[in-house]
Coordinates of C-alpha atoms in Angstrom, one line a residue:
X199 CA -8.6 -3.2 5.6
X200 CA -5.9 -0.9 6.7
X201 CA -5.8 2.5 4.8
X202 CA -2.5 4.2 4.2
X203 CA -2.1 7.7 2.7
X204 CA 0.8 9.1 0.8
X205 CA 1.6 12.7 0.0
X206 CA 2.1 13.8 -3.6
X207 CA 4.0 17.0 -2.8
X208 CA 5.2 18.8 -6.0
X209 CA 7.5 21.7 -6.1
X210 CA 9.3 23.1 -9.2
X211 CA 8.2 20.1 -11.3
X212 CA 9.6 17.6 -8.8
X213 CA 7.8 15.3 -6.3
X214 CA 9.1 14.5 -2.8
X215 CA 10.2 11.0 -2.1
X216 CA 11.4 9.5 1.2
X217 CA 13.7 6.6 1.9
X218 CA 12.5 4.3 4.7
X219 CA 14.8 3.6 7.6
X220 CA 12.3 1.5 9.5
X221 CA 11.0 -1.1 9.9
X222 CA 14.1 -3.2 9.0
X223 CA 12.2 -5.1 6.2
X224 CA 11.4 -1.8 4.4
X225 CA 14.6 0.0 5.1
X226 CA 16.3 1.4 2.0
X227 CA 13.0 1.4 -0.1
X228 CA 11.4 4.7 -1.2
X229 CA 7.8 5.9 -0.8
X230 CA 5.6 8.9 -0.9
X231 CA 5.7 10.1 2.7
X232 CA 2.6 9.5 4.8
X233 CA 1.2 6.7 6.9
X234 CA -1.7 4.9 8.4
X235 CA -5.1 6.4 8.8
X236 CA -6.0 6.0 12.5
X237 CA -9.4 5.3 13.9
X238 CA -11.6 8.4 13.8
X239 CA -9.4 10.2 11.2
X240 CA -10.2 11.0 7.7
X241 CA -7.4 10.3 5.1
X242 CA -6.8 14.0 4.8
X243 CA -6.4 14.5 8.6
X244 CA -4.0 11.5 8.7
X245 CA -1.9 12.9 6.0
X246 CA -1.6 16.3 7.7
X247 CA -0.6 14.5 10.9
X248 CA 1.9 12.2 9.3
X249 CA 3.6 15.0 7.3
X250 CA 4.0 16.9 10.6
X251 CA 5.4 13.9 12.4
X252 CA 7.6 12.5 9.7
X253 CA 8.7 15.7 7.9
X254 CA 8.1 18.6 10.2
X255 CA 5.9 20.4 7.7
X256 CA 2.4 21.7 7.5
X257 CA 0.5 20.7 4.3
X258 CA -2.9 21.4 2.7
X259 CA -4.5 18.3 1.2
X260 CA -6.2 18.3 -2.2
X261 CA -7.6 15.6 -4.4
X262 CA -6.9 12.0 -4.6
X263 CA -4.2 11.3 -7.3
X264 CA -4.4 7.5 -7.4
X265 CA -5.2 4.4 -5.3
X266 CA -4.3 0.8 -5.1
X267 CA -5.8 -2.0 -3.1
X268 CA -3.8 -5.1 -2.2
X269 CA -3.0 -6.2 1.4
X270 CA -3.6 -2.6 2.3
X271 CA -5.3 0.3 0.6
X272 CA -2.8 3.0 -0.5
X273 CA -4.2 6.4 -1.4
X274 CA -2.0 9.1 -2.9
X275 CA -3.3 12.6 -2.2
X276 CA -2.1 15.8 -3.7
X277 CA -0.6 18.2 -1.1
X278 CA 0.6 21.7 -0.9
X279 CA 3.4 22.9 1.3
X280 CA 2.0 25.5 3.7
X281 CA 4.9 25.8 6.2
X282 CA 8.3 24.4 6.9
X283 CA 11.0 22.6 4.8
X284 CA 10.8 18.8 4.7
X285 CA 13.3 17.0 6.8
X286 CA 13.6 13.2 7.5
X287 CA 12.5 13.2 11.1
X288 CA 10.8 9.8 11.7
X289 CA 11.1 6.5 9.8
X290 CA 13.1 8.0 6.9
X291 CA 16.8 8.8 6.5
X292 CA 16.8 10.6 3.1
X293 CA 14.5 12.8 1.1
X294 CA 14.8 13.6 -2.7
X295 CA 12.9 15.8 -5.1
X296 CA 12.4 13.7 -8.2
X297 CA 11.3 14.9 -11.7
X298 CA 9.4 12.6 -14.0
X299 CA 12.5 11.1 -15.5
X300 CA 14.1 10.6 -12.1
X301 CA 11.2 8.5 -10.7
X302 CA 12.9 5.3 -11.9
X303 CA 16.2 6.2 -10.1
X304 CA 15.1 4.9 -6.7
X305 CA 13.8 1.5 -5.4
X306 CA 10.2 2.1 -4.6
X307 CA 8.0 0.1 -2.2
X308 CA 5.9 -2.3 -4.3
X309 CA 2.6 -0.5 -3.8
X310 CA 4.1 3.0 -4.4
X311 CA 5.7 1.6 -7.6
X312 CA 2.3 0.6 -8.9
X313 CA 1.1 4.2 -8.7
X314 CA 4.2 5.9 -10.3
X315 CA 2.6 6.4 -13.7
X316 CA -0.1 8.5 -12.2
X317 CA 2.5 10.7 -10.5
X318 CA 4.6 10.8 -13.6
X319 CA 1.7 12.2 -15.6
X320 CA 1.2 14.9 -13.0
X321 CA 4.8 15.9 -13.2
X322 CA 4.9 16.0 -16.9
X323 CA 1.8 18.2 -16.8
X324 CA 3.2 20.4 -14.1
X325 CA 6.6 20.8 -15.9

């Protein structure tokens, strides 16, 4: 089963969300930035790589926040910004910092949507 990781990057009580621009069938939907775990990588290594490629940032990876298994396995991992400012470099055309009440303001990918309550609880606790 394909494993995909997503970054739960929280700053000032808000979490980073990214709007997909590719592939066409996912364009316009929002996700927690990240991507596929490649052969020979740990989920943590994959998330560091993906954040560098997609957002131009360096992150530290912490604990798993939530996971869902469907056609793929999606793992959300807590992250800490170490260097850089996130920019939509690859596969995204917009980024937003969303607070707990703003999580419902965007159209999420189906698997990310299933994990929103876990992220919402983190944001309420952090806020």
